[in-house]
Coordinates of C-alpha atoms in Angstrom, one line a residue:
X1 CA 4.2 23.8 25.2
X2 CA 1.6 20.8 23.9
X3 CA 3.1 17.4 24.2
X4 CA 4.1 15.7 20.8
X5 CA 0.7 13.3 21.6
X6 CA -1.3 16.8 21.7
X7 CA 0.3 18.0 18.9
X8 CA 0.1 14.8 16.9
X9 CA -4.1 14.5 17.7
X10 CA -4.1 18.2 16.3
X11 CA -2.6 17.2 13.1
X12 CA -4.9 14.9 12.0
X13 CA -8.1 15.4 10.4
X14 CA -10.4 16.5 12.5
X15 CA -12.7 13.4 12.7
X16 CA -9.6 11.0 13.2
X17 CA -8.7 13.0 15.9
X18 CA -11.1 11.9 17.8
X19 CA -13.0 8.6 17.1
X20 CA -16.1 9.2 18.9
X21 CA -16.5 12.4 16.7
X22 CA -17.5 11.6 13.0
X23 CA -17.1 15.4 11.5
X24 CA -16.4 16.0 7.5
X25 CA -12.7 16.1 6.1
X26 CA -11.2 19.6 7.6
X27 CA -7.9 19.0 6.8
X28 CA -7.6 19.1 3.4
X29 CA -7.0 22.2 1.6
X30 CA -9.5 24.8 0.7
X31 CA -11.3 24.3 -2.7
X32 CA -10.9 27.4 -4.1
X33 CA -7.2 28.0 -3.1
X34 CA -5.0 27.0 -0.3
X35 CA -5.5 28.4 3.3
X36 CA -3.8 28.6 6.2
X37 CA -5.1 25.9 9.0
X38 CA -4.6 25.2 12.6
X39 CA -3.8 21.8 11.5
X40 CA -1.3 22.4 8.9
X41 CA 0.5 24.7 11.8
X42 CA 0.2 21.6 14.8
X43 CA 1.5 19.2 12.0
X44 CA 4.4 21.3 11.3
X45 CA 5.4 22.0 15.3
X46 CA 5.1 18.3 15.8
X47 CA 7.5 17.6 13.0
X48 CA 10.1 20.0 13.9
X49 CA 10.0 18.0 16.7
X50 CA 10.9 15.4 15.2
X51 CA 13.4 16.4 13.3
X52 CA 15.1 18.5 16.0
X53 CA 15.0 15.6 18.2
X54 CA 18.1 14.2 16.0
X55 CA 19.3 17.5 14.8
X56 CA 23.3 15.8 14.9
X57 CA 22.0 13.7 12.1
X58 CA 20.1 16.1 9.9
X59 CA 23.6 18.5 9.9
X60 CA 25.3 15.7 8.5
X61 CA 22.7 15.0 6.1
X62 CA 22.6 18.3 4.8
X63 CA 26.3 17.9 3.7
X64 CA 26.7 14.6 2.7
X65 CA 27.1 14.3 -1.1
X66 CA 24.1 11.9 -2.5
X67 CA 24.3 10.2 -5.7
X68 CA 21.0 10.1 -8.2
X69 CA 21.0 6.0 -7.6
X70 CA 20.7 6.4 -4.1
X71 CA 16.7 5.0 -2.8
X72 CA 15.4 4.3 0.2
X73 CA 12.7 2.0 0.4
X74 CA 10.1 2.0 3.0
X75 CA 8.0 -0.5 3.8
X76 CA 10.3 -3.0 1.7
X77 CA 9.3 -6.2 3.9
X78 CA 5.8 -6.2 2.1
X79 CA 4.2 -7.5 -0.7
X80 CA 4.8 -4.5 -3.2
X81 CA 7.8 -3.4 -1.1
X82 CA 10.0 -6.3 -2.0
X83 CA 9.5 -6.1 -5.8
X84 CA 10.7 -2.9 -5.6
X85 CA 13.6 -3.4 -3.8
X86 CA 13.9 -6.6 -6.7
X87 CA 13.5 -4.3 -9.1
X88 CA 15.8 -1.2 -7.9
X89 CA 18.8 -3.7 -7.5
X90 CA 18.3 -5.2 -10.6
X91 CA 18.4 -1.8 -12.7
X92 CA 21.7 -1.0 -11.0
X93 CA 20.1 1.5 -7.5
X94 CA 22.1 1.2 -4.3
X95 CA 18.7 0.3 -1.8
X96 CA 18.5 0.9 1.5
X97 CA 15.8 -0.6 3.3
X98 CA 14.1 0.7 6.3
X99 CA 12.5 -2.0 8.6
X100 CA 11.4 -2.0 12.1
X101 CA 13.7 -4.1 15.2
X102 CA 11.9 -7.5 15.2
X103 CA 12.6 -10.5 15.9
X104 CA 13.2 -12.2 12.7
X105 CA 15.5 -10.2 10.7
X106 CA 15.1 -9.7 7.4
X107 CA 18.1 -11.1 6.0
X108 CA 16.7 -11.7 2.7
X109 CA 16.9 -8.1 1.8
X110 CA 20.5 -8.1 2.6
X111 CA 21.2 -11.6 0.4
X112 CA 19.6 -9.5 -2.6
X113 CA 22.5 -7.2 -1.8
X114 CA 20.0 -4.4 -0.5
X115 CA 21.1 -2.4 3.2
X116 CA 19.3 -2.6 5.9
X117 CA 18.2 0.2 8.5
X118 CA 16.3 -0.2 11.6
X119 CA 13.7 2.3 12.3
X120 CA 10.2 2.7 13.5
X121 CA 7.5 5.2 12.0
X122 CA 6.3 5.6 15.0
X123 CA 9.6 6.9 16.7
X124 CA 10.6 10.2 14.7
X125 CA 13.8 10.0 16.6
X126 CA 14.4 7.5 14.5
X127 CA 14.0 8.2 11.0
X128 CA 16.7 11.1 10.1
X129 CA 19.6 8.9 10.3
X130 CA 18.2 6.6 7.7
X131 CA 18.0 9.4 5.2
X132 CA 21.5 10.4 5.2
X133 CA 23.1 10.5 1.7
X134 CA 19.2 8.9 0.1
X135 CA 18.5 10.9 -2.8
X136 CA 14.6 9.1 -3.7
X137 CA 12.5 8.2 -1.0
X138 CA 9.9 5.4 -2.3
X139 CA 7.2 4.7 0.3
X140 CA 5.6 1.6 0.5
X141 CA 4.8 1.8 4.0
X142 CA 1.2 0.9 5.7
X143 CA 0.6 -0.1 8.7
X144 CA -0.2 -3.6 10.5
X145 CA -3.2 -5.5 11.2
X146 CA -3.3 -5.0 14.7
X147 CA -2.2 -1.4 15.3
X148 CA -4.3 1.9 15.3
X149 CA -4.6 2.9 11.3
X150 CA -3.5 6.4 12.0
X151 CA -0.4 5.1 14.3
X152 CA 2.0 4.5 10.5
X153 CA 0.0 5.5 8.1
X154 CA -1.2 9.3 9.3
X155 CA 1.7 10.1 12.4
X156 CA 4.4 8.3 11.0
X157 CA 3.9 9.6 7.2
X158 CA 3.6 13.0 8.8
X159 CA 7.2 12.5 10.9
X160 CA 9.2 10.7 7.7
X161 CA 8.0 13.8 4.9
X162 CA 9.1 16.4 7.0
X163 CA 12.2 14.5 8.0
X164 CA 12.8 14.1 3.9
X165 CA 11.7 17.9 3.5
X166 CA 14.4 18.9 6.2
X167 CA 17.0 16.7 4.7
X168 CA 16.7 17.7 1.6
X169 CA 15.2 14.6 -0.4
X170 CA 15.5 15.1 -3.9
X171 CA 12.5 13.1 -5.0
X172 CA 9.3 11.1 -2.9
X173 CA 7.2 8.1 -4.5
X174 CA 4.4 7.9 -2.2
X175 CA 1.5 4.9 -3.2
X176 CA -1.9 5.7 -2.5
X177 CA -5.4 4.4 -2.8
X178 CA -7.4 5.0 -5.9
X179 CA -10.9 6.6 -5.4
X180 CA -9.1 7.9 -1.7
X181 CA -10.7 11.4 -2.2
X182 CA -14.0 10.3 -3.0
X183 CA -14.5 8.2 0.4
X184 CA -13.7 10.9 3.6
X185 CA -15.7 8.1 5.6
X186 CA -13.2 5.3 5.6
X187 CA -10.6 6.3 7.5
X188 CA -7.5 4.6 5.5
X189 CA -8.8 6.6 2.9
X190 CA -9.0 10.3 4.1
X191 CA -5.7 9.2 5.5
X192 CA -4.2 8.9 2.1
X193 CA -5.8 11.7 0.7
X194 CA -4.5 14.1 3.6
X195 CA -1.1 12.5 2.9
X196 CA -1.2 13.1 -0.9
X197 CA -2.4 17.1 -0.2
X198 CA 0.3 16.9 2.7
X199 CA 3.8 15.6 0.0
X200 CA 2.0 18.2 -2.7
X201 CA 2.2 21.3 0.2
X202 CA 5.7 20.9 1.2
X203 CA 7.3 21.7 -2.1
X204 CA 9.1 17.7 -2.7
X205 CA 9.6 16.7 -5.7
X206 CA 7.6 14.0 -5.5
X207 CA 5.0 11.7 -7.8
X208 CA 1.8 9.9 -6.4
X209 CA 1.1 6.5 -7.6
X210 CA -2.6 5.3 -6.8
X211 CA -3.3 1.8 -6.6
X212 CA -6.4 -0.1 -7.0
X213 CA -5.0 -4.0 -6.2
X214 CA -2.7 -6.3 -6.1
X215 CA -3.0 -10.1 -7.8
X216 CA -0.8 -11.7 -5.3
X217 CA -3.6 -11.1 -2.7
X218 CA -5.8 -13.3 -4.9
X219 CA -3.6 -16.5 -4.1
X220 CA -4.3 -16.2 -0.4
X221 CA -7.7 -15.2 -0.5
X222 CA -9.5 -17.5 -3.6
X223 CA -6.4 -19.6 -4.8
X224 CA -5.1 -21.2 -2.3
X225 CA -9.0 -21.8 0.2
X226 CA -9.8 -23.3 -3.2
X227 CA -7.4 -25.9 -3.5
X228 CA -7.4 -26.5 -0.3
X229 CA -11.5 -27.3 -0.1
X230 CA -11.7 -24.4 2.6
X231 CA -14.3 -21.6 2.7
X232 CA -13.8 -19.1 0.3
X233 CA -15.5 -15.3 1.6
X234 CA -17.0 -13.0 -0.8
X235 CA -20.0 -10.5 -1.1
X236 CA -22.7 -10.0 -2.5
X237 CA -21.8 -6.6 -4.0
X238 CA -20.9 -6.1 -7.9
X239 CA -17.1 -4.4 -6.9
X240 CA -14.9 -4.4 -9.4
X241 CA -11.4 -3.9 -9.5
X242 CA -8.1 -4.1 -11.5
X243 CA -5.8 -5.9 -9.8
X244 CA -2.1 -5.4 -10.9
X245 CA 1.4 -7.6 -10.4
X246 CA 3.4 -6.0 -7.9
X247 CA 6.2 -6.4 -10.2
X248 CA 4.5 -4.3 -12.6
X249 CA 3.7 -1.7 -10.4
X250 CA 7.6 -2.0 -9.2
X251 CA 8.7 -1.6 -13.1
X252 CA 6.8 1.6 -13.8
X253 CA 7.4 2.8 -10.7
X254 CA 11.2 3.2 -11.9
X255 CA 10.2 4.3 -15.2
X256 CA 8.0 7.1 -13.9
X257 CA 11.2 7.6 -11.8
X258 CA 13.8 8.4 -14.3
X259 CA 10.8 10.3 -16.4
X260 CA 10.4 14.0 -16.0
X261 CA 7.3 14.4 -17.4
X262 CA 6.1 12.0 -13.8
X263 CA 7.5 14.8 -11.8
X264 CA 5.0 16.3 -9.7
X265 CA 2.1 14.3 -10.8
X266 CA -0.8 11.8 -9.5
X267 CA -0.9 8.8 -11.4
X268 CA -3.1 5.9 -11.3
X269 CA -1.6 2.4 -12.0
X270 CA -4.7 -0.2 -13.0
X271 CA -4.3 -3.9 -14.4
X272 CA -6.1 -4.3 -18.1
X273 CA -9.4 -5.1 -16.6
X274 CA -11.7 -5.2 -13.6
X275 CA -13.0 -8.0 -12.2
X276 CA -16.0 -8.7 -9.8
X277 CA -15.4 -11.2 -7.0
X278 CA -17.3 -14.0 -8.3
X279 CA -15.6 -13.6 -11.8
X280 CA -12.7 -13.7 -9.6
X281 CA -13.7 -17.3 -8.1
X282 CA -15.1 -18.3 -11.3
X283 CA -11.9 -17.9 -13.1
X284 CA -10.1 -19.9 -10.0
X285 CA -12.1 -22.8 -10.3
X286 CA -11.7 -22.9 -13.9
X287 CA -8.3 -23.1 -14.1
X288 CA -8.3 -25.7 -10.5
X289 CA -10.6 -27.8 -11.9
X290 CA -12.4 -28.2 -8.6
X291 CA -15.7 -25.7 -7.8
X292 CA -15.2 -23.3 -4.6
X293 CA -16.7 -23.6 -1.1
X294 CA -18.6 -19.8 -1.0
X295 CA -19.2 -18.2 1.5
X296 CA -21.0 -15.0 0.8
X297 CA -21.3 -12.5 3.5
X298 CA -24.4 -9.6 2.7
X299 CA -23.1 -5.8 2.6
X300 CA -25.8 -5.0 4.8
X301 CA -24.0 -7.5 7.2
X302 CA -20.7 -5.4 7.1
X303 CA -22.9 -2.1 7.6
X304 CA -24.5 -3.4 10.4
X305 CA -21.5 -4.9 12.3
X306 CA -19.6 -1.8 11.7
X307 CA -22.3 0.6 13.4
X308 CA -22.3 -2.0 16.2
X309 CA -18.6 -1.8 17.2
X310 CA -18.7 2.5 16.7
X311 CA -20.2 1.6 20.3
X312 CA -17.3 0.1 22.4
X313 CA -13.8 2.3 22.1
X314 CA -12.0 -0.7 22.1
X315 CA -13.4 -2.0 18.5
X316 CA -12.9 1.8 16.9
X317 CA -9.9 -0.2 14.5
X318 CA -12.3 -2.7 13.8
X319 CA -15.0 -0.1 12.6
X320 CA -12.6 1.9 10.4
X321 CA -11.1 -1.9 9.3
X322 CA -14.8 -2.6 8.2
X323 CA -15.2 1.0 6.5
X324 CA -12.7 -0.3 3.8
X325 CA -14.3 -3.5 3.4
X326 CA -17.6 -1.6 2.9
X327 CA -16.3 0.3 0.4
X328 CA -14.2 -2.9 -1.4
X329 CA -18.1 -4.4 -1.1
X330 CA -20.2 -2.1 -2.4
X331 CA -20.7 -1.3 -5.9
X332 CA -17.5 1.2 -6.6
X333 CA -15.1 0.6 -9.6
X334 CA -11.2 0.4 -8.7
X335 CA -9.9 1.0 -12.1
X336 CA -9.0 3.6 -14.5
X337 CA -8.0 4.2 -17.9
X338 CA -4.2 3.7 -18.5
X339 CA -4.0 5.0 -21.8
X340 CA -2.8 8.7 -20.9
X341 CA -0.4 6.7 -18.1
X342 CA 1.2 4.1 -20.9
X343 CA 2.1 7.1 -23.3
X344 CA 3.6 9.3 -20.7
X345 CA 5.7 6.6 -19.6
X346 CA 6.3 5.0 -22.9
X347 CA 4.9 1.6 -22.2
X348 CA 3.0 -0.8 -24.2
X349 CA -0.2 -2.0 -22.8
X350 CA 0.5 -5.7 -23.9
X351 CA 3.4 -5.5 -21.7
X352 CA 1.1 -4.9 -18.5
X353 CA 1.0 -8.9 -16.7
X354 CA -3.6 -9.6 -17.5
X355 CA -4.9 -11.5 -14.3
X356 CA -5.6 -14.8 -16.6
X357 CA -1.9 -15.2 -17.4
X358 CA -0.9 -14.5 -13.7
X359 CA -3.2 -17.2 -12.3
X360 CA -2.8 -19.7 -15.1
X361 CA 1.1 -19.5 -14.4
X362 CA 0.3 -19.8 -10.7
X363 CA -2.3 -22.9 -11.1
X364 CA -0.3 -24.6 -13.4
X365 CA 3.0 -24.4 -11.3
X366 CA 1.4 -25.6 -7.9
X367 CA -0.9 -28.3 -9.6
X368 CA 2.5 -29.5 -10.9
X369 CA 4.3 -30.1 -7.6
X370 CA 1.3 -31.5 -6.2
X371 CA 1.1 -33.7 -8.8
X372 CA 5.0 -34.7 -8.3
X373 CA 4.1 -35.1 -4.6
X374 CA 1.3 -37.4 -4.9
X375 CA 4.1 -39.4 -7.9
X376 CA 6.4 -39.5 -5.1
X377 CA 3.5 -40.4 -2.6
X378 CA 2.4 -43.7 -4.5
X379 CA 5.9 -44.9 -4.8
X380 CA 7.0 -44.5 -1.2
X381 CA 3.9 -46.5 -0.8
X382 CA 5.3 -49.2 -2.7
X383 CA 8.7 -49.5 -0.6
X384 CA 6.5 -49.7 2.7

């Protein structure tokens, strides 16, 4: 019998397999119609493994009554994770959160009244016990900095869908990348893509939300460099993309949730417009009232130095990490019309959060303190 490493280099595409090897997508089903492939057959093996490997757990599972309110959030430490554990505790859901062992818990999930599970993506042993009386899975999920892209986001996706298939998981949210099938050379993309054809094969109820950016990574990036006088990065390439509040993406999450007509689909979720990098900056000063310290770094740059580290195994992460920017560089459109989205969900477009308001609320809160600090400054000054 292959070893679950074997079986788990099988399962993935076929140039993620192996890094040294850059073939096309052969995952992915068939054009015409779906086919049976090797891969398909080494990713199931693996995850019976998997699931077997707690087999106590998914017996119980499979009898434990599960109410409709019941979610369990993956991923809910992150950025878009923790709106929607926010947002499923405020509309009435009973969350459960599963987080890795670390150090520092994360008690603030439990102080919004949310459960906590420990469990690692990358130990299927772990992951039925989580799912026992969960009715909606929402995966938020992605992996961290410094591990291998396909350790979470390819292995550990694999091992938790067939975990929630076995389990019998009445509905999966999984969030995606937009434009995902129209880059197989990034490998976070083909990753996503394979995931999305991988949910839509194994007969989950399920709906696919794709993403195209979130405006709370625009504080740490421009906002904050900015008011700081630091160096702010940017390209020279005319990207543009429409950046979304988490909490917005958390809210129509649930709506597309309770909503039928959302079963089974691919969505897209894009802000109200796109926005170049340097429109991005442009609009930061503006509203800091202090110009920005660019720093623009060439595309050809990012091409180069990614070639470059396809040379030493040890900087295969980096390469693929550079793939993404490439693509976030180059002159690709993240947005898409929501028009179609807003009226099968029933929302109103002027309800959707623009990125001018979300800045402007952000600037104006922050030059406030600062402005209180430096009050509080000149009258300690006084007493010295």
């Amino acid at each position: 019998m292959a070893t679950s490493t074997s079986l788990a280099a099988a399962a993935l595409p076929s140039r993620l397999a192996s890094p040294g090897r850059r073939a096309p997508l052969s995952w992915a089903i068939a054009r015409a119609r779906p086919l049976p492939h090797p891969a398909r057959a080494a990713v199931s093996s693996r995850c019976r493994l998997a699931v077997t490997c707690n087999a106590q757990a998914v017996s119980i599972g499979q009898g434990t009554p599960v109410r409709p309110t019941s979610v369990l959030v993956v991923g809910a430490t992150g950025t878009l994770g923790r709106q929607v554990v926010r947002r499923a505790l405020d509309e009435g859901y009973d969350v459960r959160c599963l987080v890795r062992p670390r150090p520092a818990p994360a008690d603030f999930l439990r102080d919004w009244g949310a459960t906590v599970v420990n469990a690692d993506l990358s130990k299927p042993e772990t992951i039925p016990a989580t799912l026992v009386g969960v009715h909606t899975v929402i995966d938020c999920a992605t992996g961290r900095p410094e591990e291998p892209i396909r350790t979470v986001d390819w292995e550990g996706k694999v091992a938790l869908i067939q975990c929630a298939k076995a389990m019998g998981i009445q509905k999966y949210v999984f969030y995606s990348i937009h434009n995902c099938d129209k880059h197989p050379e990034v490998p976070l993309m083909e990753i996503k893509y394979c995931t999305e054809k991988f949910i839509q094969d194994t007969g989950l109820d399920y709906t696919i939300i794709r993403l195209c950016g979130f405006m709370q990574g625009l504080i740490g990036q421009y906002a904050v460099p900015i008011l700081e006088e630091k160096s702010v990065w940017g390209t020279d390439a005319p990207t543009r993309i429409a950046y979304m509040d988490t909490q917005d993406v958390a809210r129509l999450t649930f709506v597309a949730l309770r909503n039928e007509k959302a079963s089974k689909k691919l969505l897209t979720f894009a802000g109200p417009r796109s926005w170049t990098t340097q429109e991005v900056i442009t609009l930061c000063e503006r509203l800091a009232g202090q110009d920005a310290n660019v720093t623009t770094v060439p595309v050809g740059v990012l091409r180069f130095t990614r070639q470059l580290t396809r040379f030493f195994q040890w900087t295969n992460d980096v390469a693929d990490r550079l793939a993404f920017s490439e693509v976030l560089s180059s002159d690709t459109v993240f947005s898409a019309p929501m028009n179609e989205t807003y009226e099968l969900l029933g929302v109103e477009a002027k309800d959707i959060l623009t990125l001018e308001k979300y800045l402007q609320d952000y600037f104006s809160n922050i030059l406030k303190k600062l402005k209180g600090l430096k009050a509080q400054s000149k009258q300690s000054d006084i007493y010295f």
